[in-house]
PDB file of C-alpha atoms in Angstrom:
ATOM      1  CA  MET Y   3      21.979  -8.217  -1.052  1.00 86.00           C
ATOM      2  CA  GLU Y   4      18.364  -9.873   0.545  1.00 93.00           C
ATOM      3  CA  THR Y   5      16.575 -12.356  -1.312  1.00 94.00           C
ATOM      4  CA  THR Y   6      13.623 -14.132  -0.042  1.00 96.00           C
ATOM      5  CA  VAL Y   7      12.399 -17.605  -1.120  1.00 96.00           C
ATOM      6  CA  THR Y   8       9.192 -19.504  -0.289  1.00 95.00           C
ATOM      7  CA  ALA Y   9       9.856 -22.880   1.983  1.00 92.00           C
ATOM      8  CA  LYS Y  10       7.471 -25.139   3.573  1.00 85.00           C
ATOM      9  CA  LEU Y  11       4.880 -23.553   5.574  1.00 91.00           C
ATOM     10  CA  GLY Y  12       6.433 -20.174   5.277  1.00 95.00           C
ATOM     11  CA  ARG Y  13       9.604 -18.584   3.545  1.00 96.00           C
ATOM     12  CA  VAL Y  14      13.248 -17.990   4.109  1.00 97.00           C
ATOM     13  CA  GLU Y  15      14.995 -14.789   3.814  1.00 98.00           C
ATOM     14  CA  VAL Y  16      18.848 -14.844   2.963  1.00 98.00           C
ATOM     15  CA  ARG Y  17      21.383 -11.905   3.108  1.00 98.00           C
ATOM     16  CA  THR Y  18      24.794 -11.776   1.293  1.00 97.00           C
ATOM     17  CA  ALA Y  19      27.696  -9.673   1.800  1.00 97.00           C
ATOM     18  CA  GLN Y  20      30.976  -9.338   0.400  1.00 97.00           C
ATOM     19  CA  ARG Y  21      33.776  -9.691   3.115  1.00 96.00           C
ATOM     20  CA  SER Y  22      36.881  -7.345   3.382  1.00 96.00           C
ATOM     21  CA  ASP Y  23      38.932 -10.305   1.353  1.00 96.00           C
ATOM     22  CA  HIS Y  24      36.584 -10.010  -1.249  1.00 96.00           C
ATOM     23  CA  ARG Y  25      34.951 -13.496  -0.583  1.00 97.00           C
ATOM     24  CA  TRP Y  26      31.498 -13.709   0.173  1.00 97.00           C
ATOM     25  CA  ALA Y  27      29.322 -14.596   3.306  1.00 97.00           C
ATOM     26  CA  SER Y  28      25.639 -15.088   3.409  1.00 97.00           C
ATOM     27  CA  GLU Y  29      23.065 -16.180   6.357  1.00 97.00           C
ATOM     28  CA  PHE Y  30      19.555 -17.044   6.431  1.00 98.00           C
ATOM     29  CA  ARG Y  31      16.533 -17.054   8.541  1.00 97.00           C
ATOM     30  CA  TYR Y  32      13.207 -19.056   8.322  1.00 96.00           C
ATOM     31  CA  ILE Y  33       9.960 -17.175   8.838  1.00 96.00           C
ATOM     32  CA  PRO Y  34       7.161 -19.693   9.065  1.00 94.00           C
ATOM     33  CA  ASN Y  35       3.581 -18.567   8.120  1.00 94.00           C
ATOM     34  CA  GLY Y  36       2.029 -16.728  11.483  1.00 91.00           C
ATOM     35  CA  GLY Y  37       4.836 -17.110  13.497  1.00 91.00           C
ATOM     36  CA  PRO Y  38       8.254 -15.486  14.575  1.00 94.00           C
ATOM     37  CA  PRO Y  39      11.455 -15.854  12.787  1.00 95.00           C
ATOM     38  CA  SER Y  40      14.071 -17.932  13.491  1.00 94.00           C
ATOM     39  CA  ASP Y  41      17.447 -16.311  14.427  1.00 96.00           C
ATOM     40  CA  TRP Y  42      19.676 -15.245  11.548  1.00 97.00           C
ATOM     41  CA  THR Y  43      22.247 -18.478  11.014  1.00 97.00           C
ATOM     42  CA  GLU Y  44      25.463 -18.179   8.982  1.00 95.00           C
ATOM     43  CA  ALA Y  45      25.769 -20.491   5.692  1.00 94.00           C
ATOM     44  CA  TYR Y  46      29.259 -21.091   7.000  1.00 83.00           C
ATOM     45  CA  ALA Y  47      32.421 -21.505   5.118  1.00 87.00           C
ATOM     46  CA  PRO Y  48      35.506 -20.227   6.967  1.00 89.00           C
ATOM     47  CA  GLU Y  49      37.365 -19.411   3.554  1.00 93.00           C
ATOM     48  CA  GLY Y  50      33.980 -17.535   2.549  1.00 94.00           C
ATOM     49  CA  PHE Y  51      32.688 -18.397  -1.101  1.00 97.00           C
ATOM     50  CA  VAL Y  52      34.201 -17.290  -4.322  1.00 96.00           C
ATOM     51  CA  SER Y  53      31.313 -15.814  -5.849  1.00 97.00           C
ATOM     52  CA  VAL Y  54      27.870 -14.250  -4.588  1.00 96.00           C
ATOM     53  CA  GLY Y  55      26.117 -16.890  -6.453  1.00 96.00           C
ATOM     54  CA  MET Y  56      27.778 -19.461  -4.316  1.00 96.00           C
ATOM     55  CA  ALA Y  57      26.939 -18.006  -1.181  1.00 97.00           C
ATOM     56  CA  LEU Y  58      23.166 -17.185  -2.323  1.00 96.00           C
ATOM     57  CA  SER Y  59      22.794 -20.777  -3.227  1.00 96.00           C
ATOM     58  CA  ALA Y  60      24.063 -22.044   0.163  1.00 96.00           C
ATOM     59  CA  GLY Y  61      21.779 -19.705   2.092  1.00 96.00           C
ATOM     60  CA  ILE Y  62      19.002 -21.131   0.214  1.00 96.00           C
ATOM     61  CA  LEU Y  63      19.676 -24.406   0.409  1.00 95.00           C
ATOM     62  CA  LEU Y  64      20.517 -24.445   4.276  1.00 95.00           C
ATOM     63  CA  GLY Y  65      17.542 -22.067   4.797  1.00 95.00           C
ATOM     64  CA  LYS Y  66      15.204 -24.616   2.993  1.00 95.00           C
ATOM     65  CA  ASP Y  67      16.534 -27.493   4.883  1.00 95.00           C
ATOM     66  CA  ALA Y  68      16.146 -25.581   8.219  1.00 92.00           C
ATOM     67  CA  ALA Y  69      12.325 -24.707   7.242  1.00 92.00           C
ATOM     68  CA  GLU Y  70      11.680 -28.285   6.300  1.00 91.00           C
ATOM     69  CA  ASN Y  71      13.046 -29.493   9.541  1.00 89.00           C
ATOM     70  CA  ARG Y  72      11.214 -26.877  11.678  1.00 83.00           C
ATOM     71  CA  ALA Y  73       8.066 -27.467   9.913  1.00 78.00           C
ATOM     72  CA  GLN Y  74       8.301 -31.620  10.679  1.00 79.00           C
ATOM     73  CA  THR Y  75       9.421 -30.686  14.307  1.00 76.00           C
ATOM     74  CA  SER Y  76       6.123 -28.452  14.832  1.00 70.00           C
ATOM     75  CA  HIS Y  77       3.842 -31.049  13.178  1.00 64.00           C
ATOM     76  CA  ALA Y  78       5.300 -33.865  14.761  1.00 61.00           C
ATOM     77  CA  GLY Y  79       3.616 -33.371  18.465  1.00 56.00           C
TER      78      GLY Y  79
END
């Protein structure tokens, strides 16, 4: 599943997938307005997430945090 949410000065894409052990994993990337996307980053939990909702929530929260940090860094200079 792939989801896009708005973030500070851009958007965050989140992908979720079910692992072979039936747990869930997710990864996210930040896409700033008018700029190149970041690399995909895993929303990491070694044991995986027990539901797709938890995996999606983790990806969204971490993605929005990364967007906030990147936006602050780009406007600090």
